[in-house]
CSV table of C-alpha atoms in Angstrom, one decimal:
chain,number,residue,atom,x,y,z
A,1,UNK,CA,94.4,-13.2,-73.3
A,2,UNK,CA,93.2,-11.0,-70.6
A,3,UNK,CA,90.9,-7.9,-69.6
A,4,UNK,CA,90.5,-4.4,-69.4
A,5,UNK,CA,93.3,-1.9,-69.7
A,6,UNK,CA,94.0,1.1,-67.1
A,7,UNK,CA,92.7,4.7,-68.1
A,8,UNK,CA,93.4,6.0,-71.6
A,9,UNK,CA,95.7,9.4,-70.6
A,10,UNK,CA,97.2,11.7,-73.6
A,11,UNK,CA,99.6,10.2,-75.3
A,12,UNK,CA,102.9,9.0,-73.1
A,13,UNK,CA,106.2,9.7,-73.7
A,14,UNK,CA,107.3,6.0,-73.9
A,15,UNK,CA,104.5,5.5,-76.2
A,16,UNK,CA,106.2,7.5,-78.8
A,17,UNK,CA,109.9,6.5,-78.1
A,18,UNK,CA,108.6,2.7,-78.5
A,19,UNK,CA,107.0,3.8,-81.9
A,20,UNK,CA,109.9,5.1,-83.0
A,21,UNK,CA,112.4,2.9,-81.9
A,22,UNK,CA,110.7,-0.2,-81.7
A,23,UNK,CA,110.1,-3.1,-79.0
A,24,UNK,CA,113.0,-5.3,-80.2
A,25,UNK,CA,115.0,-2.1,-79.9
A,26,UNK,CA,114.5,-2.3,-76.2
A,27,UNK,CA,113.2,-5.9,-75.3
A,28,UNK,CA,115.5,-8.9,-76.4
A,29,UNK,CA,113.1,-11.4,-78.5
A,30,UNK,CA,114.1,-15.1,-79.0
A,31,UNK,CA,112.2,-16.5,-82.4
A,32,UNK,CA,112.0,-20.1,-82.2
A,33,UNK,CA,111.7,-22.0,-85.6
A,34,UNK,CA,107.9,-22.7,-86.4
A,35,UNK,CA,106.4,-20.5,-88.7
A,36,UNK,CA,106.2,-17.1,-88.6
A,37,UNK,CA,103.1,-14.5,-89.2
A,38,UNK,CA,100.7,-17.6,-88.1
A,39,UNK,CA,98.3,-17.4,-86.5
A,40,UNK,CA,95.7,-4.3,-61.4
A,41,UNK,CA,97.9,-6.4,-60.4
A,42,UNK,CA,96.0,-9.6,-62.0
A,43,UNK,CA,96.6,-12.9,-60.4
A,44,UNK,CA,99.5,-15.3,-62.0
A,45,UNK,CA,98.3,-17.8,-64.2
A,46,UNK,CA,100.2,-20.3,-66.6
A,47,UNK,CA,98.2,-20.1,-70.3
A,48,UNK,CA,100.7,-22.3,-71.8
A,49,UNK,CA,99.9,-25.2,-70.0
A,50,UNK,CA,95.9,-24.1,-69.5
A,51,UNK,CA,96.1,-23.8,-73.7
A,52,UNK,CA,97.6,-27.0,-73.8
A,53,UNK,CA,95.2,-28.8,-71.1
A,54,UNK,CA,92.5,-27.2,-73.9
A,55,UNK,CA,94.4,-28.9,-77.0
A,56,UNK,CA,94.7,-32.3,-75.1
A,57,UNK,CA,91.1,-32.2,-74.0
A,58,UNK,CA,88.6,-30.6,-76.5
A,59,UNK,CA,91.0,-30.4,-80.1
A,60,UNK,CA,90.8,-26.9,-79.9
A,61,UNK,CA,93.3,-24.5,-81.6
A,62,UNK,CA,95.7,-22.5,-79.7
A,63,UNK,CA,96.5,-19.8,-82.1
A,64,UNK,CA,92.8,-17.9,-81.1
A,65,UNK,CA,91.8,-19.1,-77.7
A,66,UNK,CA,93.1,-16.8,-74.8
A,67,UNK,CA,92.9,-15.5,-71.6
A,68,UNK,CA,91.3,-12.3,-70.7
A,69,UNK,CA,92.7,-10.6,-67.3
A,70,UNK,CA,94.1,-7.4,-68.2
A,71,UNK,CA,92.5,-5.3,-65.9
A,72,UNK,CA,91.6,-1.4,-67.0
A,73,UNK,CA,94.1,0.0,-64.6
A,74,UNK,CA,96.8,-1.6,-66.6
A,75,UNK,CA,95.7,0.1,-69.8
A,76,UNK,CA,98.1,3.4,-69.7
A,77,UNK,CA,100.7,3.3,-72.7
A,78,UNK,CA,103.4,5.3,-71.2
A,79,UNK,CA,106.0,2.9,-72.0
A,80,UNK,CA,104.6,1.8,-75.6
A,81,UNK,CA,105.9,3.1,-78.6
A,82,UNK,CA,106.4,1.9,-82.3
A,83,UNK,CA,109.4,1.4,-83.8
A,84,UNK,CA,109.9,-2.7,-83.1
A,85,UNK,CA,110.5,-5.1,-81.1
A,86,UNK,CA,114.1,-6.2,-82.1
A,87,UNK,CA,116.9,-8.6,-80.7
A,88,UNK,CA,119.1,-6.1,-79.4
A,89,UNK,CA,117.6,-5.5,-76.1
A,90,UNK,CA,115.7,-2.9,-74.7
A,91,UNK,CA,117.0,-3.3,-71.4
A,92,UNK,CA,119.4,-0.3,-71.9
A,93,UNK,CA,117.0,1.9,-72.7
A,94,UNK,CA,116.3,4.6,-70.2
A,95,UNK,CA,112.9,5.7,-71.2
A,96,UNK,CA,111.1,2.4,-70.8
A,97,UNK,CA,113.0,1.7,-67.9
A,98,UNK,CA,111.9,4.9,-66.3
A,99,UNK,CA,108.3,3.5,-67.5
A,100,UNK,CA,108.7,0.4,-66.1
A,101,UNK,CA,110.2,1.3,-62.5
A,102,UNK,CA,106.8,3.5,-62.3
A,103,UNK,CA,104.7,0.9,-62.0
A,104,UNK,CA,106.4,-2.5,-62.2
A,105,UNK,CA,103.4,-5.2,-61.7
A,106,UNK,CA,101.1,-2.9,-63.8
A,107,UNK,CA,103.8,-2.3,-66.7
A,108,UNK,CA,104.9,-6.4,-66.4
A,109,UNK,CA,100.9,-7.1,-67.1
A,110,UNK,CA,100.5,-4.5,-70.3
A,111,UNK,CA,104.0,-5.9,-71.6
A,112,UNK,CA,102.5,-9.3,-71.3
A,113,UNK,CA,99.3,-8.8,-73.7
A,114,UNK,CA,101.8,-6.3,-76.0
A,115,UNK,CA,103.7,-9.8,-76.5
A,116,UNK,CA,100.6,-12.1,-76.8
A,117,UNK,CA,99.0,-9.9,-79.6
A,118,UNK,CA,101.8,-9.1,-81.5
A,119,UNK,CA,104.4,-11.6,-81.2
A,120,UNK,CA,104.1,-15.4,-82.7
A,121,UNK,CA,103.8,-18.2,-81.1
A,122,UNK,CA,107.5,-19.2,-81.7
A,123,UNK,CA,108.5,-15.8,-80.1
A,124,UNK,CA,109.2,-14.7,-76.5
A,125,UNK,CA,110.1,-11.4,-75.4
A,126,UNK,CA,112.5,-10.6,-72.7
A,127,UNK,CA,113.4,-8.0,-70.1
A,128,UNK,CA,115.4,-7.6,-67.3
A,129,UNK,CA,114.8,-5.2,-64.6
A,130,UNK,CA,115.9,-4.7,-60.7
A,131,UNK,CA,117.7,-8.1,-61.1
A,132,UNK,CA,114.4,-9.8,-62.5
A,133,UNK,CA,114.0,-11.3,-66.0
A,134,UNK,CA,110.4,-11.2,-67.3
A,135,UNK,CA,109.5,-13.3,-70.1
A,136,UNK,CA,106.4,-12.7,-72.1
A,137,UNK,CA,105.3,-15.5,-74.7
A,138,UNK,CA,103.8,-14.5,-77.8
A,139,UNK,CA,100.8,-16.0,-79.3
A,140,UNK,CA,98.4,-14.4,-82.1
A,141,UNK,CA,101.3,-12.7,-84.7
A,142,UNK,CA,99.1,-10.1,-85.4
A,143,UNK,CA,101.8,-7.5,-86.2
A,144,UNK,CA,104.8,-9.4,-88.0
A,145,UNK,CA,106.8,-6.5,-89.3
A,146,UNK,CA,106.9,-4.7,-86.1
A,147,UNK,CA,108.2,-8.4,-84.2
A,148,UNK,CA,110.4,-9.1,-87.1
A,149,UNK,CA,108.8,-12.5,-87.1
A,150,UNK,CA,108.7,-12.7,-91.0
A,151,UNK,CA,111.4,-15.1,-91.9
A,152,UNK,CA,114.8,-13.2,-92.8
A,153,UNK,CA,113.6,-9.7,-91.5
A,154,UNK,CA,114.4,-7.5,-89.4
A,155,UNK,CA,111.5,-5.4,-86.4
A,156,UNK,CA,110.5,-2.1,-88.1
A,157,UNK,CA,108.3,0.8,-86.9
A,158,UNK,CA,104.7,-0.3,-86.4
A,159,UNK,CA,102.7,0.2,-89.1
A,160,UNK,CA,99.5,2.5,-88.6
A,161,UNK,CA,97.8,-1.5,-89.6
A,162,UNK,CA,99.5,-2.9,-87.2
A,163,UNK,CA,99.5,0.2,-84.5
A,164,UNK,CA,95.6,-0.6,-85.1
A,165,UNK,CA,95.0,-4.6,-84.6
A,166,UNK,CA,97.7,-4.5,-81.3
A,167,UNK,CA,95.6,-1.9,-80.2
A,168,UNK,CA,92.3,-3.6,-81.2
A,169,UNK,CA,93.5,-6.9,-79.3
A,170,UNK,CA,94.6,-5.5,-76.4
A,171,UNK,CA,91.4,-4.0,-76.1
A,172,UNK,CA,90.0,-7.2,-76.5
A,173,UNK,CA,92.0,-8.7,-73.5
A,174,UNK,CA,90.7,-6.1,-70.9
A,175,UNK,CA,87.4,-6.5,-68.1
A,176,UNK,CA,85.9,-4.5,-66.0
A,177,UNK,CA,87.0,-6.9,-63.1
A,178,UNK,CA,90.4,-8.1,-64.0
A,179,UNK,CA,89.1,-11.7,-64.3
A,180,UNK,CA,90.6,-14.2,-66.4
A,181,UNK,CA,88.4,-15.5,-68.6
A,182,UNK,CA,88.7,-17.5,-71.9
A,183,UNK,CA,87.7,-15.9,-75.1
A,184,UNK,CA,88.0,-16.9,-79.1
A,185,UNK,CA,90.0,-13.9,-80.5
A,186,UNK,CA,88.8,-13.5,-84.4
A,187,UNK,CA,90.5,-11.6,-87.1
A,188,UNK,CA,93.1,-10.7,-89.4
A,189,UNK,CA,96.4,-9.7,-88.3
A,190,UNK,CA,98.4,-6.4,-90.5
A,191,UNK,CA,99.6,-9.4,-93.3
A,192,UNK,CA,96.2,-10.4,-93.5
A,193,UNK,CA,96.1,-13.3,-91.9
A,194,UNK,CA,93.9,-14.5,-90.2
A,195,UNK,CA,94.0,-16.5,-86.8
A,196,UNK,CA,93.4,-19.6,-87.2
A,197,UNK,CA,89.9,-21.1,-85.5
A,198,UNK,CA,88.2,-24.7,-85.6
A,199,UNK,CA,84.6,-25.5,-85.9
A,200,UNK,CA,85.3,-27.0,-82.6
A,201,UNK,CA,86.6,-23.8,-81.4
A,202,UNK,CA,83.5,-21.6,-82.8
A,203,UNK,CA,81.0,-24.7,-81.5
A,204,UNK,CA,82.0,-24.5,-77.7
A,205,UNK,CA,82.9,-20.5,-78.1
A,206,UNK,CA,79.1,-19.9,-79.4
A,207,UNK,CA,78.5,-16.6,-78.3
A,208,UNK,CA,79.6,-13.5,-80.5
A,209,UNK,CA,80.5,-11.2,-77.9
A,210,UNK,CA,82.1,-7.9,-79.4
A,211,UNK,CA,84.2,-6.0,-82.0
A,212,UNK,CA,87.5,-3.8,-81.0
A,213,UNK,CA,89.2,-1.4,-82.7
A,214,UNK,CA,91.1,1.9,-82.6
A,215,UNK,CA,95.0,3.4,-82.3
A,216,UNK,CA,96.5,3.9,-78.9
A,217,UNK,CA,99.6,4.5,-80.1
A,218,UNK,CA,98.3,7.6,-82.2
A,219,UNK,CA,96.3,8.9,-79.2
A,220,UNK,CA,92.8,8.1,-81.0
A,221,UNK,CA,91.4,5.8,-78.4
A,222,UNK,CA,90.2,2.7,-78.0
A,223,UNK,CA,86.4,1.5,-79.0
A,224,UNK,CA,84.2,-1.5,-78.4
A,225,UNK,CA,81.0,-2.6,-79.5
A,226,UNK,CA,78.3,-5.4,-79.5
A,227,UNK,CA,78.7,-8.4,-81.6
A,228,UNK,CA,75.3,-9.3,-80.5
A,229,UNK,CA,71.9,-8.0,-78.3
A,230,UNK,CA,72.3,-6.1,-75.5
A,231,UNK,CA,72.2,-7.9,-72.4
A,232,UNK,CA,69.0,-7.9,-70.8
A,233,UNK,CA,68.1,-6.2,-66.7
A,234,UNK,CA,69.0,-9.3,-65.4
A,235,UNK,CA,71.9,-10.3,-67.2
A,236,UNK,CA,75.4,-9.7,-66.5
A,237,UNK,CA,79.4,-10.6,-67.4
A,238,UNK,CA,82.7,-9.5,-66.5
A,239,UNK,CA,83.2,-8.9,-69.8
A,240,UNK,CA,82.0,-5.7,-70.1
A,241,UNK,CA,83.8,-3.4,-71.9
A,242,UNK,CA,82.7,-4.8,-74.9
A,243,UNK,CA,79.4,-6.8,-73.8
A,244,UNK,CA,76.9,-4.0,-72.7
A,245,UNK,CA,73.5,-3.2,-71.4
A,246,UNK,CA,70.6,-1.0,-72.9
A,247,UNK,CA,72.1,1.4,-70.1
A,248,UNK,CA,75.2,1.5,-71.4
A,249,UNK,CA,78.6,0.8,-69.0
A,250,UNK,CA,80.9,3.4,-68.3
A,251,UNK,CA,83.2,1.1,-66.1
A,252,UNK,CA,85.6,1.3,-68.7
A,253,UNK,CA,85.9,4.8,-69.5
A,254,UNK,CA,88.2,6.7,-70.6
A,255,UNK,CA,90.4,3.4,-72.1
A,256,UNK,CA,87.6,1.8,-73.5
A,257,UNK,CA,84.5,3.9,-74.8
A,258,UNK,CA,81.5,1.5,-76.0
A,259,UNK,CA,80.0,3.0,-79.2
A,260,UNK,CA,76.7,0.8,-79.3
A,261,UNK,CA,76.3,-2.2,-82.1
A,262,UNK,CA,79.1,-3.2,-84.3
A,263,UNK,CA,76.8,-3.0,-87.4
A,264,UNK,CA,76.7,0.2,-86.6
A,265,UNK,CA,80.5,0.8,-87.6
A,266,UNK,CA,81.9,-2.0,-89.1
A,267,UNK,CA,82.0,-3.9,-92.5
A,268,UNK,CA,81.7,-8.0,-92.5
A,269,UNK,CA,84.7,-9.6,-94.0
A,270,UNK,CA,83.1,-10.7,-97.0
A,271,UNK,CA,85.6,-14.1,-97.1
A,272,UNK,CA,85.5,-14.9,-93.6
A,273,UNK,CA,82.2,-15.1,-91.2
A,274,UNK,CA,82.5,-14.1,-87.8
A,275,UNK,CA,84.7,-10.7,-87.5
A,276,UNK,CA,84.9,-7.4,-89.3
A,277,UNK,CA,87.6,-6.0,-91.6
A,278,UNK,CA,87.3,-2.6,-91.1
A,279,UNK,CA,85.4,-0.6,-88.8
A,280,UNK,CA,85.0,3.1,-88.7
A,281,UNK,CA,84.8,5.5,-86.0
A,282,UNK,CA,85.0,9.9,-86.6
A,283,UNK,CA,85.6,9.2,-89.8
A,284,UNK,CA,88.6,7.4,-89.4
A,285,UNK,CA,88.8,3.5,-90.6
A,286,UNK,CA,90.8,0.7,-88.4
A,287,UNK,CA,91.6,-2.9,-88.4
A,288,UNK,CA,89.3,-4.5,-85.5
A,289,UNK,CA,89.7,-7.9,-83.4
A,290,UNK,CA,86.0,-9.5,-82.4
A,291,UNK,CA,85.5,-12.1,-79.8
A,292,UNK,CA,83.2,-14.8,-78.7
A,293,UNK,CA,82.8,-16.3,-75.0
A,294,UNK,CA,81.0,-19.2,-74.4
A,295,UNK,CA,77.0,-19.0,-73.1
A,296,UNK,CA,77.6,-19.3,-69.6
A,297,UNK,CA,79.8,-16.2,-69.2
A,298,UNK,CA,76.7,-14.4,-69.6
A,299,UNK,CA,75.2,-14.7,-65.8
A,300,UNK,CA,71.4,-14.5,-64.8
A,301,UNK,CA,70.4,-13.5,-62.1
A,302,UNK,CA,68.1,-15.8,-60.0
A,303,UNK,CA,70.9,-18.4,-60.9
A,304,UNK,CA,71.5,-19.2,-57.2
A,305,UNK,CA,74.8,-18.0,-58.0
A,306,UNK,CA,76.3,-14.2,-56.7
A,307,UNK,CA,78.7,-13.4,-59.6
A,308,UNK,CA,81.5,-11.0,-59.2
A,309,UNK,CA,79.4,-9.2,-61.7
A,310,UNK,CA,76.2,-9.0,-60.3
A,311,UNK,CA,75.1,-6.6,-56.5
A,312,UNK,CA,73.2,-7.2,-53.7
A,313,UNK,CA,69.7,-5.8,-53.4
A,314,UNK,CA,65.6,-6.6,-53.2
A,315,UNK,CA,65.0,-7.0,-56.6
A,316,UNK,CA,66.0,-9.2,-60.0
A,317,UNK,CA,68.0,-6.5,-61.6
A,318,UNK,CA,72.0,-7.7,-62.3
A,319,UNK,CA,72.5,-4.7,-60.1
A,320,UNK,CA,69.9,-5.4,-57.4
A,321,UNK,CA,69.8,-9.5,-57.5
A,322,UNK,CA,67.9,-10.8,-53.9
A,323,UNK,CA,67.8,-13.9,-55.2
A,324,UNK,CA,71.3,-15.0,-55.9
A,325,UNK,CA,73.4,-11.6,-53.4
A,326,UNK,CA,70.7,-11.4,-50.8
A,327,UNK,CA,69.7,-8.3,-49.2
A,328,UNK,CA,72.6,-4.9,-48.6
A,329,UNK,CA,73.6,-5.0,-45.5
């Protein structure tokens, strides 16, 4: 799954059609037969086969490894809405269309994670648009009555569950810098599933990183926190909107506001170690998604190595890294 999305704005008008008429309602989805409920401008990748080089080489699970990349800019919700994501295409529509022909690459790359988080893996949703057909593969299942991907049913609205954890995932998905980078997605989906993990998974994917959670299709926001210590002066990561300093980042902001510790908000999953089933923010309770990264997506400086992350400079600061950046010109 991918990285940051674009600034959070009020609430968009396709935002609220979508809820109401749902994706399938717009969006032609072809279910394949596996089970069901199981589970800017970003450079082009291929996750299928990059999930499948990880299957063939380490065992790992597919069904909670993905790529990060969704940059913040991609994080408006103008075309989003509720109601579905149904078989009877959503190609006709005029108001996502009108959304999509905004902004094509940056809508194309939103659509994308919306398919990944909610969709199953035997699911892909399809669009046509200017006489090109986008396909977006699904992946996690977190939100099974909205995809219609419970055998036998049919897409309905979103549920304010499943509004939540699509919302909490995407978040998940989004970096400061629009880097892909590959992350173990933990949690339940709105059936209470959870998505499936390994001990091989949670071995090479040490790291707790962060928890997410909030509603942008309700207009509340989206929130992260750490999983984990704040990083220290010299320490940095792409994957900042949920993995902060003591100074705080603001990189993110508005989409993403980081609210400090996740023990600060959330309530362990009593069942299940290593996410949350309910964090709480203004009062108001939602269904998170927390991540882990592996160790050495957390960069040093004095590494030898300038991350993307880290600033030239005279000192040993992240931000002011001589060693590995060199001196401003």
């Amino acid at each position: 799954m991918r990285q940051c999305l674009s600034r959070f704005e009020s609430r968009p008008s396709f935002l609220r059609e979508l809820t109401a008429w749902g994706l399938p309602a717009l969006l032609s989805v072809t279910i394949g037969c596996g089970p069901a409920g199981m589970g800017d401008g970003e450079p082009n990748e291929s996750t299928g086969t990059h999930e499948e080089g990880l299957v063939s080489t380490n065992g790992l699970s597919t069904n909670g490894l993905s790529t990060n990349g969704l940059s913040t800019n991609g994080l408006s919700t103008n075309g989003l809405s509720t109601n579905g994501l149904s078989t009877n295409g959503l190609s006709t529509n005029g108001v996502f269309n009108t959304w999509f022909s905004a902004n094509p690459a940056q809508a194309e790359m939103l659509m994308k994670y919306v398919a990944r988080c909610a969709l199953s893996p035997t699911q892909t949703l399809s669009y046509t648009h200017g006489g090109t057909t986008y396909s977006w593969p699904g992946s996690l299942g977190l939100a099974p009555s909205w995809t219609g991907s419970v055998a036998g049913s049919q897409p309905q609205p979103a549920s304010v569950t499943e509004q939540q954890v699509v919302s909490a995932c995407l978040a998940a998905h989004a970096n400061k810098f629009g880097v892909h980078v590959n992350i173990s997605v933990l949690g339940k989906g709105a059936s209470n599933v959870a998505i499936p993990s390994t001990p091989e998974e949670l071995q090479l994917f040490s790291k707790p990183e962060a928890c997410f959670f909030g509603n942008l299709f309700a207009n509340e926001g989206l929130f992260a926190a750490n999983d984990t210590s704040y990083l220290s002066y010299d320490e940095s990561t792409v994957r900042t909107c949920g993995l902060s300093s003591w100074s705080g980042d603001a990189a993110c902001a508005p989409a993403i506001a980081h609210v400090g510790n996740c023990l600060d908000h959330c309530q362990a999953d009593p069942l299940r170690g290593g996410f949350y089933k309910s964090c709480t923010y203004n009062g108001k309770p939602y269904r998170p998604i927390s991540t882990r990264i592996r160790p050495q997506d957390i960069y040093r400086c004095g590494d030898g190595v300038c991350q993307i992350s880290e600033q030239c400079g005279t000192g040993t600061a992240a931000n002011n890294c001589a060693s590995d950046c060199g001196a401003c010109p």
